[in-house]
PDB file of C-alpha atoms and ligand atoms in Angstrom:
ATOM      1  CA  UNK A 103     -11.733  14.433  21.655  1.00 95.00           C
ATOM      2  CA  UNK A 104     -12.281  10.985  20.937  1.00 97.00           C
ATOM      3  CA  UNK A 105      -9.482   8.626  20.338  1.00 98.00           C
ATOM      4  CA  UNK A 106      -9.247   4.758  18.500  1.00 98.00           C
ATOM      5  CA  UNK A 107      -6.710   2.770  17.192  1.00 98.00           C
ATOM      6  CA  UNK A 108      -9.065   0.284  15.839  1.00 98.00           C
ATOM      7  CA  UNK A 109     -10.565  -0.316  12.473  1.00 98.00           C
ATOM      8  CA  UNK A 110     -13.919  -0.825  13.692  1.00 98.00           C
ATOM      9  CA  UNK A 111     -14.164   1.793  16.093  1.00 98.00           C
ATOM     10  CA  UNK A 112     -13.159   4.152  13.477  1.00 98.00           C
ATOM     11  CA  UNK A 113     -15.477   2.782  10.697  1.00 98.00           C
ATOM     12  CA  UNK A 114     -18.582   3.233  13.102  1.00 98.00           C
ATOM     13  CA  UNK A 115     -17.600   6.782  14.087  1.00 98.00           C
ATOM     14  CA  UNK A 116     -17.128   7.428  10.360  1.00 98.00           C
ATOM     15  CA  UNK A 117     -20.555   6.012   9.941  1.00 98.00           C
ATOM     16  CA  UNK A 118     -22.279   8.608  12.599  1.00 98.00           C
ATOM     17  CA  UNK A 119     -20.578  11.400  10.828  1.00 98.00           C
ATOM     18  CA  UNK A 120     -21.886  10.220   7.203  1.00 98.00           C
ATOM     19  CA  UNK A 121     -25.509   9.961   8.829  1.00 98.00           C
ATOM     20  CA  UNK A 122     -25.487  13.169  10.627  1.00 98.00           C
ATOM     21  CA  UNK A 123     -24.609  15.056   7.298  1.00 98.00           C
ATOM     22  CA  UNK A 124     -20.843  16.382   8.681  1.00 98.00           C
ATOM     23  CA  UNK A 125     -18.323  17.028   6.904  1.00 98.00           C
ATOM     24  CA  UNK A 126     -14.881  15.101   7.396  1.00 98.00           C
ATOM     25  CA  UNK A 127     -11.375  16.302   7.538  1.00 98.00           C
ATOM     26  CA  UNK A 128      -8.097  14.146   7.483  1.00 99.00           C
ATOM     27  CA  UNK A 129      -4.776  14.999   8.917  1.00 98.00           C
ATOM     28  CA  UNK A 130      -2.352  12.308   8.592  1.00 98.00           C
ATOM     29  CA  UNK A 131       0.562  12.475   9.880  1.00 98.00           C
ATOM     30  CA  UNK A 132       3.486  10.660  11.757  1.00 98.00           C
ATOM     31  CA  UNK A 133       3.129  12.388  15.349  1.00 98.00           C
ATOM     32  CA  UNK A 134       5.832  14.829  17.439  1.00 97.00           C
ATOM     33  CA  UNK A 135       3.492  17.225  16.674  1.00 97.00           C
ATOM     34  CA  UNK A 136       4.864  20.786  15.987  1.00 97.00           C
ATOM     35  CA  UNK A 137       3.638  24.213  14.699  1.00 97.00           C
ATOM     36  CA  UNK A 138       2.993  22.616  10.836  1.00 98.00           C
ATOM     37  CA  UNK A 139       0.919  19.904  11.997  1.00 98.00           C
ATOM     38  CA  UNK A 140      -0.843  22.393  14.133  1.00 97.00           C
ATOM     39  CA  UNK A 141      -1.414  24.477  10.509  1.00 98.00           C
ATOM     40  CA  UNK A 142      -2.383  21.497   9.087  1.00 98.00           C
ATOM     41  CA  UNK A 143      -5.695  20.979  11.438  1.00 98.00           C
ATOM     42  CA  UNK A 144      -6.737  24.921  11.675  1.00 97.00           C
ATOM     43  CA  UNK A 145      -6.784  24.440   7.552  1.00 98.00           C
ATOM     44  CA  UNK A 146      -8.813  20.731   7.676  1.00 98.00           C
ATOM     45  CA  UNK A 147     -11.112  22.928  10.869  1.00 97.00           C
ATOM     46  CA  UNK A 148     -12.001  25.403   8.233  1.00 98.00           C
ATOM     47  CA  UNK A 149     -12.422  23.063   5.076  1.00 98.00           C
ATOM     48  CA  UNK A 150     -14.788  20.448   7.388  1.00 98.00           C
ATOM     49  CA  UNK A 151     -17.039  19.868  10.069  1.00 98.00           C
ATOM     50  CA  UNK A 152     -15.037  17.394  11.782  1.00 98.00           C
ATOM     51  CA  UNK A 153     -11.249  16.479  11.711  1.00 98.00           C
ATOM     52  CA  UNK A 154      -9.632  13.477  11.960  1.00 98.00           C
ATOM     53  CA  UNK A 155      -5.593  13.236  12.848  1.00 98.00           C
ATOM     54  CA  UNK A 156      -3.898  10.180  11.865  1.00 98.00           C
ATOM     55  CA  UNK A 157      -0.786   9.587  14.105  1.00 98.00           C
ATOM     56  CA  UNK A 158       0.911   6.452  12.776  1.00 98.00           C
ATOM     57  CA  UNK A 159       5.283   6.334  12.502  1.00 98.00           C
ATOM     58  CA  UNK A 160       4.737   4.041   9.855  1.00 98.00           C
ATOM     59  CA  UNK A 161       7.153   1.519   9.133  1.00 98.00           C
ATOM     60  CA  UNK A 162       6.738   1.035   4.842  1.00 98.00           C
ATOM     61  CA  UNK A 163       7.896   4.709   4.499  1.00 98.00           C
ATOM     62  CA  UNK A 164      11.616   3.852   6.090  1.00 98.00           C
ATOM     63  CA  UNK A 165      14.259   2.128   4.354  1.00 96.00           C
ATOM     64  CA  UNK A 166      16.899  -0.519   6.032  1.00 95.00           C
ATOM     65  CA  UNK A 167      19.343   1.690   8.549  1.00 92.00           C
ATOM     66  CA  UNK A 168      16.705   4.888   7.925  1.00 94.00           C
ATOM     67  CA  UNK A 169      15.521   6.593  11.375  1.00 94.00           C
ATOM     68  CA  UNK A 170      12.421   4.406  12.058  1.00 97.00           C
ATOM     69  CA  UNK A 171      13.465   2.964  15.525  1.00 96.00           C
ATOM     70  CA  UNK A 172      14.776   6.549  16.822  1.00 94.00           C
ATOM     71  CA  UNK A 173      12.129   8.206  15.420  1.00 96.00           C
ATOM     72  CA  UNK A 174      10.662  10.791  17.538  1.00 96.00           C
ATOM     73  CA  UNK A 175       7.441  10.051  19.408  1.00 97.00           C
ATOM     74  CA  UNK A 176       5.572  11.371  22.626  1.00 97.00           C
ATOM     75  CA  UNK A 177       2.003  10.319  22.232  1.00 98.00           C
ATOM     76  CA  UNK A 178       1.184  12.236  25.554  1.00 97.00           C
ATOM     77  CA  UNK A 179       2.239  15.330  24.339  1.00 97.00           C
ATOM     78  CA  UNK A 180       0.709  14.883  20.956  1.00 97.00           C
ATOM     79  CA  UNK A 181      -2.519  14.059  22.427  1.00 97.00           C
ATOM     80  CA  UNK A 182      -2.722  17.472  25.054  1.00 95.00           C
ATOM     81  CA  UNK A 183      -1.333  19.472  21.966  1.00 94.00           C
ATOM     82  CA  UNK A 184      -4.447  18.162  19.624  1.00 93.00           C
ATOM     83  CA  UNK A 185      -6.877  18.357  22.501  1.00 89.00           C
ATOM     84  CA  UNK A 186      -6.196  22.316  22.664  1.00 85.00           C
ATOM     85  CA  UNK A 187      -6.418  22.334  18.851  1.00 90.00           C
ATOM     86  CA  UNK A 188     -10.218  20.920  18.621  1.00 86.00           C
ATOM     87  CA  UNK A 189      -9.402  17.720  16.752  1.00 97.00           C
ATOM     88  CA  UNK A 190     -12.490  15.796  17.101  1.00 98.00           C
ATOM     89  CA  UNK A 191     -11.051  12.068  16.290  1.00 98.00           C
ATOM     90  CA  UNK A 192      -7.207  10.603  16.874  1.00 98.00           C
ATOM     91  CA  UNK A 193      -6.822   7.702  14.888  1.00 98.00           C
ATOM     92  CA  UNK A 194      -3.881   6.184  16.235  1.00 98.00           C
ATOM     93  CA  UNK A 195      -3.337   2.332  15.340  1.00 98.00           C
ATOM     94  CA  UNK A 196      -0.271   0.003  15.645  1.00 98.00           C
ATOM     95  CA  UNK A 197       1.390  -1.749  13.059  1.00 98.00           C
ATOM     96  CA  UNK A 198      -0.558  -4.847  13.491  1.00 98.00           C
ATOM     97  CA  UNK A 199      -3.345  -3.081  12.660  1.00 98.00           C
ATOM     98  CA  UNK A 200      -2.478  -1.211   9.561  1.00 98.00           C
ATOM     99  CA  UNK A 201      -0.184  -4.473   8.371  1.00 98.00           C
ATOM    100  CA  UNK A 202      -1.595  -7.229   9.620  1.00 97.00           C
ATOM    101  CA  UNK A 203       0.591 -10.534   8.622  1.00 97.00           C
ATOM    102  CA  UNK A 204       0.578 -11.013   4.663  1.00 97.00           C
ATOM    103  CA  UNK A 205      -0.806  -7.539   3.813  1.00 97.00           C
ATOM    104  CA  UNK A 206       2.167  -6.952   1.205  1.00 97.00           C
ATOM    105  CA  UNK A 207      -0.088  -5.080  -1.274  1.00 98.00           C
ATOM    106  CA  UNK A 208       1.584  -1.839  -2.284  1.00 98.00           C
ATOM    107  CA  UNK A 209       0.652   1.551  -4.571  1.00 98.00           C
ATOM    108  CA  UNK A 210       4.250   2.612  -6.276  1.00 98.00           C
ATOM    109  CA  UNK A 211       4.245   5.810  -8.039  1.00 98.00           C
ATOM    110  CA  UNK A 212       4.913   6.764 -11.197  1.00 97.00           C
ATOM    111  CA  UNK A 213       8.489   7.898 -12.505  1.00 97.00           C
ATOM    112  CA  UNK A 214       8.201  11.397 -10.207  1.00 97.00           C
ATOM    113  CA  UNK A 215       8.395   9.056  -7.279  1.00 98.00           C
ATOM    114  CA  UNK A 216      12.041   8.073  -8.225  1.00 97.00           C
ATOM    115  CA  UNK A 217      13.304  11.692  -8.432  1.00 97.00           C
ATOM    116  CA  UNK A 218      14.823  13.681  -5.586  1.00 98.00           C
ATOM    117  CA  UNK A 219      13.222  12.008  -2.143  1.00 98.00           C
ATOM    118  CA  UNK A 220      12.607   8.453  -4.275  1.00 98.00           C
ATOM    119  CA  UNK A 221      16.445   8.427  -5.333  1.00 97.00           C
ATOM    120  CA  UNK A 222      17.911   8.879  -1.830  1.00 95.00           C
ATOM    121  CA  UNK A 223      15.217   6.943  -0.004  1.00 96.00           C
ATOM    122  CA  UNK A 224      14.070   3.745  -2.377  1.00 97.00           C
ATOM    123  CA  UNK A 225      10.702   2.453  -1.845  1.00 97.00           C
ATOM    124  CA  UNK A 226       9.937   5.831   0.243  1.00 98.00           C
ATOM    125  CA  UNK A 227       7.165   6.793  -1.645  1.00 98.00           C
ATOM    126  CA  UNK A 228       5.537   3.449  -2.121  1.00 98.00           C
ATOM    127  CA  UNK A 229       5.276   2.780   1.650  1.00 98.00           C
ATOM    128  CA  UNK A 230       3.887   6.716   1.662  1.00 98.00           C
ATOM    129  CA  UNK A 231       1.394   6.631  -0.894  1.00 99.00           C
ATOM    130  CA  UNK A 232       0.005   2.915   0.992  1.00 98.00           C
ATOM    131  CA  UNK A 233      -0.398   4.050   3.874  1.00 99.00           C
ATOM    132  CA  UNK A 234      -2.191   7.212   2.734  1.00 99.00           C
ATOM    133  CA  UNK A 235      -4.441   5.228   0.033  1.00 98.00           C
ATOM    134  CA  UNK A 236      -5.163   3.299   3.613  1.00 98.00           C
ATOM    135  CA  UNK A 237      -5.785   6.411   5.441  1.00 98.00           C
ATOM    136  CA  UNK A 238      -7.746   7.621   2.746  1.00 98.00           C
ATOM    137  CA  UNK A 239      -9.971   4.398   2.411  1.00 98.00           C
ATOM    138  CA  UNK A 240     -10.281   4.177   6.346  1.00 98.00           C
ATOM    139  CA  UNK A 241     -10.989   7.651   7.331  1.00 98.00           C
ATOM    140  CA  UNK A 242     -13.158   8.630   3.765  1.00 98.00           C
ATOM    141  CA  UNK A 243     -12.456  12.253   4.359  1.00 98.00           C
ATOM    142  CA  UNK A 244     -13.911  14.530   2.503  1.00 98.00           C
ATOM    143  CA  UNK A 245     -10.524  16.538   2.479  1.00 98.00           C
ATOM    144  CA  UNK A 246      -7.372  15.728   3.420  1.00 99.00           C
ATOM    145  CA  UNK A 247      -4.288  18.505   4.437  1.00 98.00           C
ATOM    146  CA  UNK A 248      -0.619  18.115   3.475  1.00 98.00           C
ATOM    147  CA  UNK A 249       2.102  20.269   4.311  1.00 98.00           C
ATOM    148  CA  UNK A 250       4.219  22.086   1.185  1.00 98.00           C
ATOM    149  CA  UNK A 251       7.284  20.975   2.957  1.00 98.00           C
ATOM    150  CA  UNK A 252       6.797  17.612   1.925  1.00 98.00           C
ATOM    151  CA  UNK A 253       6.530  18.657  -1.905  1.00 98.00           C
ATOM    152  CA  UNK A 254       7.535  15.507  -3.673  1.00 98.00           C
ATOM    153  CA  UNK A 255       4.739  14.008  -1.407  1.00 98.00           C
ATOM    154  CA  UNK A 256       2.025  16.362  -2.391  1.00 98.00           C
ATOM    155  CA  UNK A 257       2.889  16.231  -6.258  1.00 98.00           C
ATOM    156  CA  UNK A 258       2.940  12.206  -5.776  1.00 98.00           C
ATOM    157  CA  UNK A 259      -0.146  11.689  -3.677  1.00 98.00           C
ATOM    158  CA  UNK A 260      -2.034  14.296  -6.399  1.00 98.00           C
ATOM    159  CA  UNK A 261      -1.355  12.157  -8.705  1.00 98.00           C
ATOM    160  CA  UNK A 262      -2.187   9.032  -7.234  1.00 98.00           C
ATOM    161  CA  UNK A 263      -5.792  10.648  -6.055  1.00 98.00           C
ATOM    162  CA  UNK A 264      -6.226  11.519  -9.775  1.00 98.00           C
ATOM    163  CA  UNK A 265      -4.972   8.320 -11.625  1.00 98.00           C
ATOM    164  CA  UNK A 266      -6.809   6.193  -9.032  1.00 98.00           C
ATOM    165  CA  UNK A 267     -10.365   7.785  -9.317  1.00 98.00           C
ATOM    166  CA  UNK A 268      -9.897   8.665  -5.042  1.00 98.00           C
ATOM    167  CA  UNK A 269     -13.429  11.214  -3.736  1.00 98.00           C
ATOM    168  CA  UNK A 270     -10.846  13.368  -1.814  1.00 98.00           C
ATOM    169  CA  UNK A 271     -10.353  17.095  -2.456  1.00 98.00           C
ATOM    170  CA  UNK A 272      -6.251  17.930  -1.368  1.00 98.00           C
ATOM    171  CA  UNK A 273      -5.574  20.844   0.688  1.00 98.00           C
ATOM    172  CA  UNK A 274      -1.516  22.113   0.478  1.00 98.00           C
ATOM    173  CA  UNK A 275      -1.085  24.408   3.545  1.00 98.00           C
ATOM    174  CA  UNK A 276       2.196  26.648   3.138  1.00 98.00           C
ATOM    175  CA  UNK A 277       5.788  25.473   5.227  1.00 98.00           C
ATOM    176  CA  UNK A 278       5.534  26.651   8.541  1.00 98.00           C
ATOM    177  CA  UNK A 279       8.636  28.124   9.812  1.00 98.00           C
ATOM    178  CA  UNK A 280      10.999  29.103  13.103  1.00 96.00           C
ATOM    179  CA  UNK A 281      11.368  33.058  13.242  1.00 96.00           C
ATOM    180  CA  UNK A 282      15.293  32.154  11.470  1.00 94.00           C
ATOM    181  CA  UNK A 283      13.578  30.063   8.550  1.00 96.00           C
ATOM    182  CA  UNK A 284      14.027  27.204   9.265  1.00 97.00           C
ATOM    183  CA  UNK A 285      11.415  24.586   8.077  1.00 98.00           C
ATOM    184  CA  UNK A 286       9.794  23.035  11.126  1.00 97.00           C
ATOM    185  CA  UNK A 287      10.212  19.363  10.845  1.00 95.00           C
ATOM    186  CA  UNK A 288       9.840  16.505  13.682  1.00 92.00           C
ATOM    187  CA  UNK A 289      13.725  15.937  12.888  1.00 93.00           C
ATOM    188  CA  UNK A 290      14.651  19.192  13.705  1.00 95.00           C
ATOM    189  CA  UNK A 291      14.957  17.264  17.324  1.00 94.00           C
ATOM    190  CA  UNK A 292      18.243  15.515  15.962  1.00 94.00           C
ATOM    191  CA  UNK A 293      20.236  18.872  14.898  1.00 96.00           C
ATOM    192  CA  UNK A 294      23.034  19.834  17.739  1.00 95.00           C
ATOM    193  CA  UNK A 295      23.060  23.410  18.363  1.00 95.00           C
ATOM    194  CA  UNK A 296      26.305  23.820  15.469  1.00 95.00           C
ATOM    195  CA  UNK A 297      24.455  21.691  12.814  1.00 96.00           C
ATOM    196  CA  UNK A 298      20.679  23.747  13.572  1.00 96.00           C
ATOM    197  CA  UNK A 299      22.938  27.297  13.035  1.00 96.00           C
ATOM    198  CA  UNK A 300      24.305  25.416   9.567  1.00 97.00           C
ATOM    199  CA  UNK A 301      21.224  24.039   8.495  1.00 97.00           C
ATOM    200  CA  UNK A 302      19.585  27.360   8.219  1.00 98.00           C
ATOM    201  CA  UNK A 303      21.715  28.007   5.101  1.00 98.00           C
ATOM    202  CA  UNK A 304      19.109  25.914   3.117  1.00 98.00           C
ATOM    203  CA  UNK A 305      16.428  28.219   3.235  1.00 98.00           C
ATOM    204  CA  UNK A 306      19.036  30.967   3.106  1.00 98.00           C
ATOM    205  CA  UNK A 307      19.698  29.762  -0.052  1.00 98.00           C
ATOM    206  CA  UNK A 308      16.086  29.248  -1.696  1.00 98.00           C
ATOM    207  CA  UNK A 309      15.444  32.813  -0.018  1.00 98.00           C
ATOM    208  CA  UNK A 310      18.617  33.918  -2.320  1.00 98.00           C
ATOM    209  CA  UNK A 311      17.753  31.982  -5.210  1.00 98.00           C
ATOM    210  CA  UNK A 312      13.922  33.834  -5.373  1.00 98.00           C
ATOM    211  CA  UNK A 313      15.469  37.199  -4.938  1.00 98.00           C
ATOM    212  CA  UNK A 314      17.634  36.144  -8.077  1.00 98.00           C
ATOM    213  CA  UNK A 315      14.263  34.755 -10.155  1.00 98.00           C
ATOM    214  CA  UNK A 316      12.925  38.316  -8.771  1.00 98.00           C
ATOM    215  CA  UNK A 317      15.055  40.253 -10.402  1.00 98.00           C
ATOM    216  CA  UNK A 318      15.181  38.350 -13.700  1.00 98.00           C
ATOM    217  CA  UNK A 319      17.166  35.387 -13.127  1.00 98.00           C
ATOM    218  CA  UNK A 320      15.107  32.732 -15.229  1.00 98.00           C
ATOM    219  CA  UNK A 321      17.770  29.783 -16.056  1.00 98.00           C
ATOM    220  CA  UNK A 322      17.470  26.705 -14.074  1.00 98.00           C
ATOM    221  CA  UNK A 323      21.000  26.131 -13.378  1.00 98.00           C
ATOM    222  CA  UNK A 324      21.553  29.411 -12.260  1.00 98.00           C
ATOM    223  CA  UNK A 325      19.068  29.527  -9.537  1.00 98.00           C
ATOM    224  CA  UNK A 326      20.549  26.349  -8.599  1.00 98.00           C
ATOM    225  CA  UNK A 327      23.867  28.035  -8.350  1.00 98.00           C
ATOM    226  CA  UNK A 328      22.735  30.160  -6.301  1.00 98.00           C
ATOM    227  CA  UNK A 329      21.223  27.971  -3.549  1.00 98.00           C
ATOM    228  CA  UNK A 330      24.765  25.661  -3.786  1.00 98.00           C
ATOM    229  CA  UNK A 331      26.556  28.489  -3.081  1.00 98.00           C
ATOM    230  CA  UNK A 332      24.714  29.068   0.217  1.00 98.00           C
ATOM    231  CA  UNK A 333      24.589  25.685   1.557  1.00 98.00           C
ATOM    232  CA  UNK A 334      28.508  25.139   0.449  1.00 97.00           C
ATOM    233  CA  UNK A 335      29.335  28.306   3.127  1.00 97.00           C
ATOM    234  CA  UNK A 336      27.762  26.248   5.909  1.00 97.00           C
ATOM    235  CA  UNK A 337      30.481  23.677   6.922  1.00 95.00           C
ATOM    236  CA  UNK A 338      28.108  21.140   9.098  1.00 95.00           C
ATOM    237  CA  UNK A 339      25.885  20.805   5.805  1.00 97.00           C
ATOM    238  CA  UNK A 340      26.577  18.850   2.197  1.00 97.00           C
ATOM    239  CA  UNK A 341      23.678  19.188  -0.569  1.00 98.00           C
ATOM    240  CA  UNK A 342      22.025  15.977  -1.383  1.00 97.00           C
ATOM    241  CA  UNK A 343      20.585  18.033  -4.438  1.00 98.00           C
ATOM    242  CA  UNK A 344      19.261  21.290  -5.336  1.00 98.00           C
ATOM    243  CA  UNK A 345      16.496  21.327  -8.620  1.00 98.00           C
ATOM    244  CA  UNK A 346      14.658  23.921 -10.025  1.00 98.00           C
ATOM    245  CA  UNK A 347      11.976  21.173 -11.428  1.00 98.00           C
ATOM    246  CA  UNK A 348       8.457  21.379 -12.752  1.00 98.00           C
ATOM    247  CA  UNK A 349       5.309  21.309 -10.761  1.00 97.00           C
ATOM    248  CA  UNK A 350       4.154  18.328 -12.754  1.00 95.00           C
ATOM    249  CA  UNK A 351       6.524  15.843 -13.286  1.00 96.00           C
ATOM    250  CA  UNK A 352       9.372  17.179 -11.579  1.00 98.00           C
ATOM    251  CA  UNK A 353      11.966  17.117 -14.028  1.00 98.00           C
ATOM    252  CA  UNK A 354      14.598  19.367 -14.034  1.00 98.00           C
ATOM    253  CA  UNK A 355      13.942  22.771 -15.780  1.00 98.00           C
ATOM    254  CA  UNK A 356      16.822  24.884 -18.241  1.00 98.00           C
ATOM    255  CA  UNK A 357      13.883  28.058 -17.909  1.00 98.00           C
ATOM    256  CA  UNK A 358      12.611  28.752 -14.630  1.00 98.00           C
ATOM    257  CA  UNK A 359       8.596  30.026 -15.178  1.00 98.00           C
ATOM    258  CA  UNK A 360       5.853  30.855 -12.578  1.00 98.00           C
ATOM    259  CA  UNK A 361       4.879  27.524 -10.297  1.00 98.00           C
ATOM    260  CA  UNK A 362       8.672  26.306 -11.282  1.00 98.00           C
ATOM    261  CA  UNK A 363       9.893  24.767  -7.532  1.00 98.00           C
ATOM    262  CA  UNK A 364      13.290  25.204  -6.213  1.00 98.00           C
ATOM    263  CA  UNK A 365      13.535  22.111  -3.935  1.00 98.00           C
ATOM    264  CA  UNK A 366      16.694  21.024  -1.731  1.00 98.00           C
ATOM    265  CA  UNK A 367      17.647  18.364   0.410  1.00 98.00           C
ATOM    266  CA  UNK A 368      20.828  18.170   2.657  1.00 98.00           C
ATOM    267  CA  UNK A 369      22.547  16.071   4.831  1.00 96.00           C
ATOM    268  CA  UNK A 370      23.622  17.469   8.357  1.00 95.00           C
ATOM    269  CA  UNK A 371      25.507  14.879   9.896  1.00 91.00           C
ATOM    270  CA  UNK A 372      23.240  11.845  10.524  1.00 89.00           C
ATOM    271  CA  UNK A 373      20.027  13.934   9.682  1.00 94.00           C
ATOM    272  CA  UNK A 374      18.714  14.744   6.473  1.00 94.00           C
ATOM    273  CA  UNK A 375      16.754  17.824   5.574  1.00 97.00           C
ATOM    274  CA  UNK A 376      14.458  19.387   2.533  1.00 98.00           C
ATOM    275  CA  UNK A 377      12.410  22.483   1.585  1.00 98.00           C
ATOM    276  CA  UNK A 378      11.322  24.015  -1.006  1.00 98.00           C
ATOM    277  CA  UNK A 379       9.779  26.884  -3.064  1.00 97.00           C
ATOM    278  CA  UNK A 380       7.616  27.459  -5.684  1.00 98.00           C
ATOM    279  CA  UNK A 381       8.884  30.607  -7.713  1.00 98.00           C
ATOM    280  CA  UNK A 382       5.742  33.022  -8.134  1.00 94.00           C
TER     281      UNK A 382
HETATM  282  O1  PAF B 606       4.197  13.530   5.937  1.00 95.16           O
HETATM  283  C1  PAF B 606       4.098  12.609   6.788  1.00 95.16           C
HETATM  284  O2  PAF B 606       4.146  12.816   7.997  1.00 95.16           O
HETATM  285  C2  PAF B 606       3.931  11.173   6.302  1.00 95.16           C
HETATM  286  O3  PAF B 606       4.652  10.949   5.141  1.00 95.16           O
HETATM  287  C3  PAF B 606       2.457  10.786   6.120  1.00 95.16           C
HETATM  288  C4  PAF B 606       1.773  11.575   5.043  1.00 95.16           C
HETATM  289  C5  PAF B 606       1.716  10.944   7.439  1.00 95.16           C
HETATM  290  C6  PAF B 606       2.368   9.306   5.725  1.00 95.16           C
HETATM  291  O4  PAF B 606       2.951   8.476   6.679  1.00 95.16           O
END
């Protein structure tokens, strides 16, 4: 595995992989590495030649008293957990590199981006979709892999790769989970034993709410209902909000209708969480 955190480096490896006909793979992510990311690269190994991880924590994506500083990271163990993997190129630059002094240029979304994640977290998705557009531009993948977790993120960066004309096919590899349900996510690391018990009520609750959409439920509200209900038992956890919202635009929806996502986020002490559905 070969490993740069310069632009340069990473243009000319680009290059040799253009000229020897390869096909290129992008992972982004922000590092801690867990069982998702490791999804994430199997997928780009079987949609490309070559795969390239992206392991930047990166700054834009944070708002004022957000988690950046305490973040988790542990390059080391990233790197051996990659190496076993077969990634074939870690991009990993600094800040300087991806911002360099004066680079204030941003991509905003459209209104989806001020929904759910982009209410609780201004200026989230702006600071996401710029760093992937740079990613994007940098790496010139061929494909690039998200993880459904991160719905409002997939729907968002979608769009942006359509309105914006971007050569990059998406690939939306299913939330990987612990054996209890609960999402894998590099904060998982903050939850005390208590609050990890509690915050399993979230997918508890989705779980409930797609039995309920199996069996007929169609309203909106409902299926909401059902998820508060769920996350209300669990005393450690208090929902940030819980939408049964279109695939498109996600707006609320009154009737619930195949590719309709149930999507959640909730606060566990400090530590916020989210997952989703998408009602089949
Ligand atoms: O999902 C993430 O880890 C980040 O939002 C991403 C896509 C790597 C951009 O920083």
């Amino acid at each position: 595995m070969e490993e740069v955190a310069e632009v340069p480096a990473l243009r000319a490896w680009r290059r040799e992989a253009r000229a020897a006909g390869r096909r290129v793979a992008l992972v982004p992510t922000m590092g801690f590495l867990h069982a998702g990311h490791l999804a994430l690269v199997d997928d780009a190994r079987r949609r490309a030649e070559l795969v390239v991880m992206s392991i930047f924590v990166n700054p834009l994506q944070f708002g004022p008293g957000e988690d950046f500083d305490r973040y988790p990271r542990d390059l080391n163990r990233d790197r051996a957990l990659v190496r076993d993997r077969r990634v074939d190129l870690l991009f990993v630059p600094t800040v300087a590199t991806m911002y360099p002094p004066g680079a204030d240029t941003r991509i905003v979304p459209g209104a989806a981006g001020d929904r759910w994640e982009g209410a609780a977290r201004p200026g989230h998705f702006a600071g996401v979709l710029t760093v992937v557009a740079k990613l994007f531009h940098l790496v010139e993948p061929e494909v690039a892999c998200f993880g459904q977790k991160d719905i409002q993120q997939v729907t968002l960066v979608r769009r942006m790769v359509r309105d914006l004309d971007l050569p990059v096919e998406l690939s939306v590899v299913p939330t990987v989970r612990e054996e209890d349900g609960l999402a894998l996510s590099s904060r998982n690391s903050y939850l005390g034993p208590n609050e990890r018990q509690d915050a399993l009520a979230l997918n508890r609750g989705l779980r409930a709410a797609a039995v309920a959409w199996r069996t007929g439920e169609r309203a909106g509200p409902a299926l909401e209902a059902v998820v508060a209900r769920e996350i209300a038992a669990a005393p450690a956890l208090r929902a940030d909000y819980i939408a049964a919202i279109d695939p498109e635009h996600l707006q609320r929806v009154d009737e619930a209708v195949p590719g309709t996502i149930l999507a959640a986020a909730v606060r566990v002490g400090r530590t916020r969480l989210i997952d989703n559905l998408i009602l089949r």
